[in-house]
C-alpha atoms as a printed R data frame, in Angstrom:
    type eleno elety resid chain resno       x       y       z
1   ATOM     1    CA   UNK     A     1 110.146 143.269 210.216
2   ATOM     2    CA   UNK     A     2 110.871 141.637 206.890
3   ATOM     3    CA   UNK     A     3 113.897 139.826 208.290
4   ATOM     4    CA   UNK     A     4 111.888 138.604 211.272
5   ATOM     5    CA   UNK     A     5 109.160 137.283 209.000
6   ATOM     6    CA   UNK     A     6 111.731 135.537 206.815
7   ATOM     7    CA   UNK     A     7 113.431 134.060 209.878
8   ATOM     8    CA   UNK     A     8 110.132 132.718 211.250
9   ATOM     9    CA   UNK     A     9 109.249 131.231 207.875
10  ATOM    10    CA   UNK     A    10 112.665 129.581 207.679
11  ATOM    11    CA   UNK     A    11 112.258 128.181 211.192
12  ATOM    12    CA   UNK     A    12 108.867 126.715 210.272
13  ATOM    13    CA   UNK     A    13 110.323 125.155 207.128
14  ATOM    14    CA   UNK     A    14 113.229 123.750 209.116
15  ATOM    15    CA   UNK     A    15 110.859 122.236 211.672
16  ATOM    16    CA   UNK     A    16 108.876 120.668 208.844
17  ATOM    17    CA   UNK     A    17 112.093 119.228 207.391
18  ATOM    18    CA   UNK     A    18 113.045 117.723 210.775
19  ATOM    19    CA   UNK     A    19 109.612 116.113 211.064
20  ATOM    20    CA   UNK     A    20 109.990 114.588 207.605
21  ATOM    21    CA   UNK     A    21 113.435 113.212 208.520
22  ATOM    22    CA   UNK     A    22 112.083 111.627 211.708
23  ATOM    23    CA   UNK     A    23 109.167 110.129 209.797
24  ATOM    24    CA   UNK     A    24 111.592 108.658 207.262
25  ATOM    25    CA   UNK     A    25 113.701 107.146 210.038
26  ATOM    26    CA   UNK     A    26 110.619 105.649 211.692
27  ATOM    27    CA   UNK     A    27 109.415 104.175 208.413
28  ATOM    28    CA   UNK     A    28 112.890 102.764 207.776
29  ATOM    29    CA   UNK     A    29 112.823 100.983 211.144
30  ATOM    30    CA   UNK     A    30 109.421  99.482 210.356
31  ATOM    31    CA   UNK     A    31 110.582  98.363 206.900
32  ATOM    32    CA   UNK     A    32 113.800  96.901 208.300
33  ATOM    33    CA   UNK     A    33 111.850  94.987 210.940
34  ATOM    34    CA   UNK     A    34 109.612  93.537 208.249
35  ATOM    35    CA   UNK     A    35 112.526  92.820 205.890
36  ATOM    36    CA   UNK     A    36 113.658  89.254 205.557
37  ATOM    37    CA   UNK     A    37 116.785  89.668 203.492
38  ATOM    38    CA   UNK     A    38 119.780  91.966 203.591
39  ATOM    39    CA   UNK     A    39 118.739  93.470 200.217
40  ATOM    40    CA   UNK     A    40 115.345  94.508 201.597
41  ATOM    41    CA   UNK     A    41 117.095  96.199 204.522
42  ATOM    42    CA   UNK     A    42 119.373  98.063 202.104
43  ATOM    43    CA   UNK     A    43 116.327  99.138 200.063
44  ATOM    44    CA   UNK     A    44 114.675 100.457 203.244
45  ATOM    45    CA   UNK     A    45 117.827 102.437 204.068
46  ATOM    46    CA   UNK     A    46 117.998 103.881 200.541
47  ATOM    47    CA   UNK     A    47 114.334 104.918 200.741
48  ATOM    48    CA   UNK     A    48 115.077 106.737 204.012
49  ATOM    49    CA   UNK     A    49 118.028 108.538 202.439
50  ATOM    50    CA   UNK     A    50 115.871 109.526 199.453
51  ATOM    51    CA   UNK     A    51 113.145 110.880 201.768
52  ATOM    52    CA   UNK     A    52 115.719 112.841 203.769
53  ATOM    53    CA   UNK     A    53 117.193 114.292 200.578
54  ATOM    54    CA   UNK     A    54 113.700 115.253 199.402
55  ATOM    55    CA   UNK     A    55 113.016 116.980 202.736
56  ATOM    56    CA   UNK     A    56 116.314 118.901 202.489
57  ATOM    57    CA   UNK     A    57 115.536 119.934 198.914
58  ATOM    58    CA   UNK     A    58 112.117 121.216 199.989
59  ATOM    59    CA   UNK     A    59 113.746 123.125 202.863
60  ATOM    60    CA   UNK     A    60 116.189 124.863 200.516
61  ATOM    61    CA   UNK     A    61 113.419 125.678 198.048
62  ATOM    62    CA   UNK     A    62 111.332 127.172 200.858
63  ATOM    63    CA   UNK     A    63 114.275 129.265 202.098
64  ATOM    64    CA   UNK     A    64 114.890 130.560 198.578
65  ATOM    65    CA   UNK     A    65 111.196 131.408 198.263
66  ATOM    66    CA   UNK     A    66 111.259 133.298 201.594
67  ATOM    67    CA   UNK     A    67 114.331 135.282 200.540
68  ATOM    68    CA   UNK     A    68 112.674 136.124 197.208
69  ATOM    69    CA   UNK     A    69 109.509 137.277 198.981
70  ATOM    70    CA   UNK     A    70 111.553 139.465 201.331
71  ATOM    71    CA   UNK     A    71 113.413 141.025 198.426
72  ATOM    72    CA   UNK     A    72 110.233 141.653 196.445
73  ATOM    73    CA   UNK     A    73 108.572 143.281 199.484
74  ATOM    74    CA   UNK     A    74 111.631 145.455 199.995
75  ATOM    75    CA   UNK     A    75 111.747 146.470 196.316
76  ATOM    76    CA   UNK     A    76 108.007 147.142 196.236
77  ATOM    77    CA   UNK     A    77 108.403 149.322 199.323
78  ATOM    78    CA   UNK     A    78 111.221 151.276 197.694
79  ATOM    79    CA   UNK     A    79 109.241 151.893 194.509
80  ATOM    80    CA   UNK     A    80 106.349 153.507 196.375
81  ATOM    81    CA   UNK     A    81 108.501 156.376 197.621
82  ATOM    82    CA   UNK     A    82 109.319 159.163 195.194
83  ATOM    83    CA   UNK     A    83 112.937 160.047 194.657
84  ATOM    84    CA   UNK     A    84 114.219 162.856 196.867
85  ATOM    85    CA   UNK     A    85 114.627 166.193 195.116
86  ATOM    86    CA   UNK     A    86 118.009 167.033 193.697
87  ATOM    87    CA   UNK     A    87 120.081 169.854 195.130
88  ATOM    88    CA   UNK     A    88 118.989 173.090 193.497
89  ATOM    89    CA   UNK     A    89 115.909 171.499 191.907
90  ATOM    90    CA   UNK     A    90 113.381 174.297 191.403
91  ATOM    91    CA   UNK     A    91 110.614 172.311 189.763
92  ATOM    92    CA   UNK     A    92 107.371 171.988 191.676
93  ATOM    93    CA   UNK     A    93 105.202 168.938 191.253
94  ATOM    94    CA   UNK     A    94 101.568 169.154 190.228
95  ATOM    95    CA   UNK     A    95 100.550 167.966 193.695
96  ATOM    96    CA   UNK     A    96 102.528 170.770 195.334
97  ATOM    97    CA   UNK     A    97 100.932 173.396 193.108
98  ATOM    98    CA   UNK     A    98  97.454 171.951 193.611
99  ATOM    99    CA   UNK     A    99  97.768 172.010 197.413
100 ATOM   100    CA   UNK     A   100  99.379 175.430 197.470
101 ATOM   101    CA   UNK     A   101 102.728 174.164 198.738
102 ATOM   102    CA   UNK     A   102 105.776 176.018 197.637
103 ATOM   103    CA   UNK     A   103 108.905 174.316 198.883
104 ATOM   104    CA   UNK     A   104 112.318 175.846 198.815
105 ATOM   105    CA   UNK     A   105 114.714 173.792 196.684
106 ATOM   106    CA   UNK     A   106 116.963 171.521 198.697
107 ATOM   107    CA   UNK     A   107 120.412 172.931 199.257
108 ATOM   108    CA   UNK     A   108 119.479 176.586 198.828
109 ATOM   109    CA   UNK     A   109 119.135 179.243 201.494
110 ATOM   110    CA   UNK     A   110 116.333 181.755 201.786
111 ATOM   111    CA   UNK     A   111 118.366 184.911 202.211
112 ATOM   112    CA   UNK     A   112 115.386 187.170 202.967
113 ATOM   113    CA   UNK     A   113 113.721 185.110 205.688
114 ATOM   114    CA   UNK     A   114 113.152 188.121 207.937
115 ATOM   115    CA   UNK     A   115 116.239 187.797 210.134
116 ATOM   116    CA   UNK     A   116 118.994 190.350 209.699
117 ATOM   117    CA   UNK     A   117 121.468 188.570 211.957
118 ATOM   118    CA   UNK     A   118 122.048 184.945 212.966
119 ATOM   119    CA   UNK     A   119 119.593 183.612 215.527
120 ATOM   120    CA   UNK     A   120 122.272 181.535 217.235
121 ATOM   121    CA   UNK     A   121 125.665 182.581 218.586
122 ATOM   122    CA   UNK     A   122 128.620 182.055 216.336
123 ATOM   123    CA   UNK     A   123 131.783 180.410 217.580
124 ATOM   124    CA   UNK     A   124 132.010 177.948 220.453
125 ATOM   125    CA   UNK     A   125 129.741 179.736 222.926
126 ATOM   126    CA   UNK     A   126 126.394 178.029 223.128
127 ATOM   127    CA   UNK     A   127 123.697 179.417 225.416
128 ATOM   128    CA   UNK     A   128 123.194 177.599 228.724
129 ATOM   129    CA   UNK     A   129 126.465 175.693 228.719
130 ATOM   130    CA   UNK     A   130 129.302 177.297 230.664
131 ATOM   131    CA   UNK     A   131 131.753 174.462 230.211
132 ATOM   132    CA   UNK     A   132 132.296 174.499 226.447
Protein backbone atom coordinates (compact mmCIF):
# COMPACT_ATOMS: atom_id res chain seq x y z
CA UNK A 1 0.00 0.00 0.00
CA UNK A 2 2.80 2.37 0.88
CA UNK A 3 4.64 1.61 -2.35
CA UNK A 4 1.47 2.16 -4.37
CA UNK A 5 0.87 5.50 -2.69
CA UNK A 6 4.47 6.54 -3.33
CA UNK A 7 4.22 5.43 -6.96
CA UNK A 8 1.01 7.42 -7.50
CA UNK A 9 2.55 10.49 -5.89
CA UNK A 10 5.62 10.14 -8.10
CA UNK A 11 3.43 9.80 -11.19
CA UNK A 12 1.52 12.96 -10.26
CA UNK A 13 4.79 14.84 -9.72
CA UNK A 14 6.11 13.57 -13.04
CA UNK A 15 2.96 14.70 -14.83
CA UNK A 16 3.32 18.12 -13.23
CA UNK A 17 6.94 18.28 -14.39
CA UNK A 18 5.92 17.42 -17.97
CA UNK A 19 3.29 20.16 -17.92
CA UNK A 20 5.88 22.68 -16.75
CA UNK A 21 8.26 21.61 -19.54
CA UNK A 22 5.55 22.02 -22.17
CA UNK A 23 4.62 25.42 -20.78
CA UNK A 24 8.26 26.48 -20.95
CA UNK A 25 8.51 25.33 -24.57
CA UNK A 26 5.33 27.20 -25.48
CA UNK A 27 6.56 30.37 -23.80
CA UNK A 28 9.90 30.02 -25.59
CA UNK A 29 8.12 29.86 -28.96
CA UNK A 30 6.14 33.00 -28.13
CA UNK A 31 9.28 34.83 -26.99
CA UNK A 32 11.21 33.72 -30.07
CA UNK A 33 8.40 34.91 -32.33
CA UNK A 34 8.46 38.30 -30.65
CA UNK A 35 12.27 38.48 -30.63
CA UNK A 36 13.92 40.74 -33.14
CA UNK A 37 17.55 39.84 -32.67
CA UNK A 38 19.50 36.62 -32.37
CA UNK A 39 20.45 37.53 -28.76
CA UNK A 40 16.79 37.78 -27.74
CA UNK A 41 16.17 34.34 -29.25
CA UNK A 42 19.11 32.93 -27.29
CA UNK A 43 17.76 34.54 -24.09
CA UNK A 44 14.36 32.92 -24.74
CA UNK A 45 16.05 29.53 -25.18
CA UNK A 46 18.06 29.97 -21.97
CA UNK A 47 14.89 30.89 -20.06
CA UNK A 48 13.24 27.69 -21.34
CA UNK A 49 16.23 25.62 -20.23
CA UNK A 50 16.15 27.28 -16.80
CA UNK A 51 12.41 26.55 -16.45
CA UNK A 52 12.95 22.93 -17.47
CA UNK A 53 15.78 22.57 -14.96
CA UNK A 54 13.58 24.08 -12.25
CA UNK A 55 10.79 21.62 -13.10
CA UNK A 56 13.24 18.69 -12.93
CA UNK A 57 14.59 19.91 -9.59
CA UNK A 58 11.06 20.14 -8.20
CA UNK A 59 10.34 16.62 -9.48
CA UNK A 60 13.39 15.19 -7.71
CA UNK A 61 12.55 17.04 -4.51
CA UNK A 62 9.00 15.68 -4.63
CA UNK A 63 10.26 12.12 -5.20
CA UNK A 64 12.63 12.44 -2.25
CA UNK A 65 9.78 13.75 -0.11
CA UNK A 66 7.55 10.80 -1.13
CA UNK A 67 10.29 8.30 -0.30
CA UNK A 68 10.84 9.98 3.08
CA UNK A 69 7.11 9.87 3.83
CA UNK A 70 6.98 6.17 2.92
CA UNK A 71 9.94 5.41 5.17
CA UNK A 72 8.51 7.39 8.08
CA UNK A 73 5.14 5.61 7.73
CA UNK A 74 6.91 2.26 7.65
CA UNK A 75 9.03 3.11 10.71
CA UNK A 76 6.02 4.47 12.60
CA UNK A 77 4.16 1.25 11.81
CA UNK A 78 7.05 -0.85 13.10
CA UNK A 79 7.29 1.10 16.36
CA UNK A 80 3.65 0.46 17.24
CA UNK A 81 4.16 -3.30 17.46
CA UNK A 82 5.82 -4.68 20.57
CA UNK A 83 8.85 -6.86 20.15
CA UNK A 84 8.11 -10.58 20.02
CA UNK A 85 8.96 -12.48 23.18
CA UNK A 86 12.34 -14.12 23.41
CA UNK A 87 12.69 -17.88 23.50
CA UNK A 88 12.29 -19.03 27.09
CA UNK A 89 11.06 -15.62 28.27
CA UNK A 90 8.93 -16.25 31.36
CA UNK A 91 8.03 -12.68 32.20
CA UNK A 92 4.38 -11.72 31.93
CA UNK A 93 3.40 -8.19 31.05
CA UNK A 94 1.10 -6.12 33.23
CA UNK A 95 -1.58 -6.30 30.54
CA UNK A 96 -1.43 -10.10 30.52
CA UNK A 97 -1.77 -10.28 34.30
CA UNK A 98 -4.59 -7.73 34.33
CA UNK A 99 -6.61 -9.65 31.72
CA UNK A 100 -5.90 -13.01 33.30
CA UNK A 101 -3.82 -14.27 30.38
CA UNK A 102 -1.05 -16.65 31.17
CA UNK A 103 0.95 -17.46 28.07
CA UNK A 104 3.44 -20.24 27.83
CA UNK A 105 6.92 -18.91 27.02
CA UNK A 106 7.85 -19.22 23.37
CA UNK A 107 10.01 -22.21 22.62
CA UNK A 108 8.97 -24.29 25.62
CA UNK A 109 6.70 -27.31 25.69
CA UNK A 110 3.93 -27.95 28.17
CA UNK A 111 4.79 -31.49 29.17
CA UNK A 112 1.64 -32.07 31.24
CA UNK A 113 -0.98 -30.95 28.72
CA UNK A 114 -3.23 -33.94 29.39
CA UNK A 115 -2.05 -36.19 26.56
CA UNK A 116 -0.01 -39.25 27.47
CA UNK A 117 0.87 -40.15 23.90
CA UNK A 118 1.29 -38.18 20.66
CA UNK A 119 -1.96 -37.14 19.02
CA UNK A 120 -0.54 -37.67 15.54
CA UNK A 121 1.17 -40.71 14.05
CA UNK A 122 4.92 -40.75 14.10
CA UNK A 123 6.93 -41.62 11.02
CA UNK A 124 5.78 -41.19 7.44
CA UNK A 125 2.25 -42.54 7.80
CA UNK A 126 -0.25 -39.72 7.81
CA UNK A 127 -3.95 -40.48 8.19
CA UNK A 128 -6.04 -40.37 5.01
CA UNK A 129 -3.16 -40.54 2.56
CA UNK A 130 -2.32 -44.00 1.24
CA UNK A 131 0.32 -42.87 -1.21
CA UNK A 132 2.98 -41.46 1.11
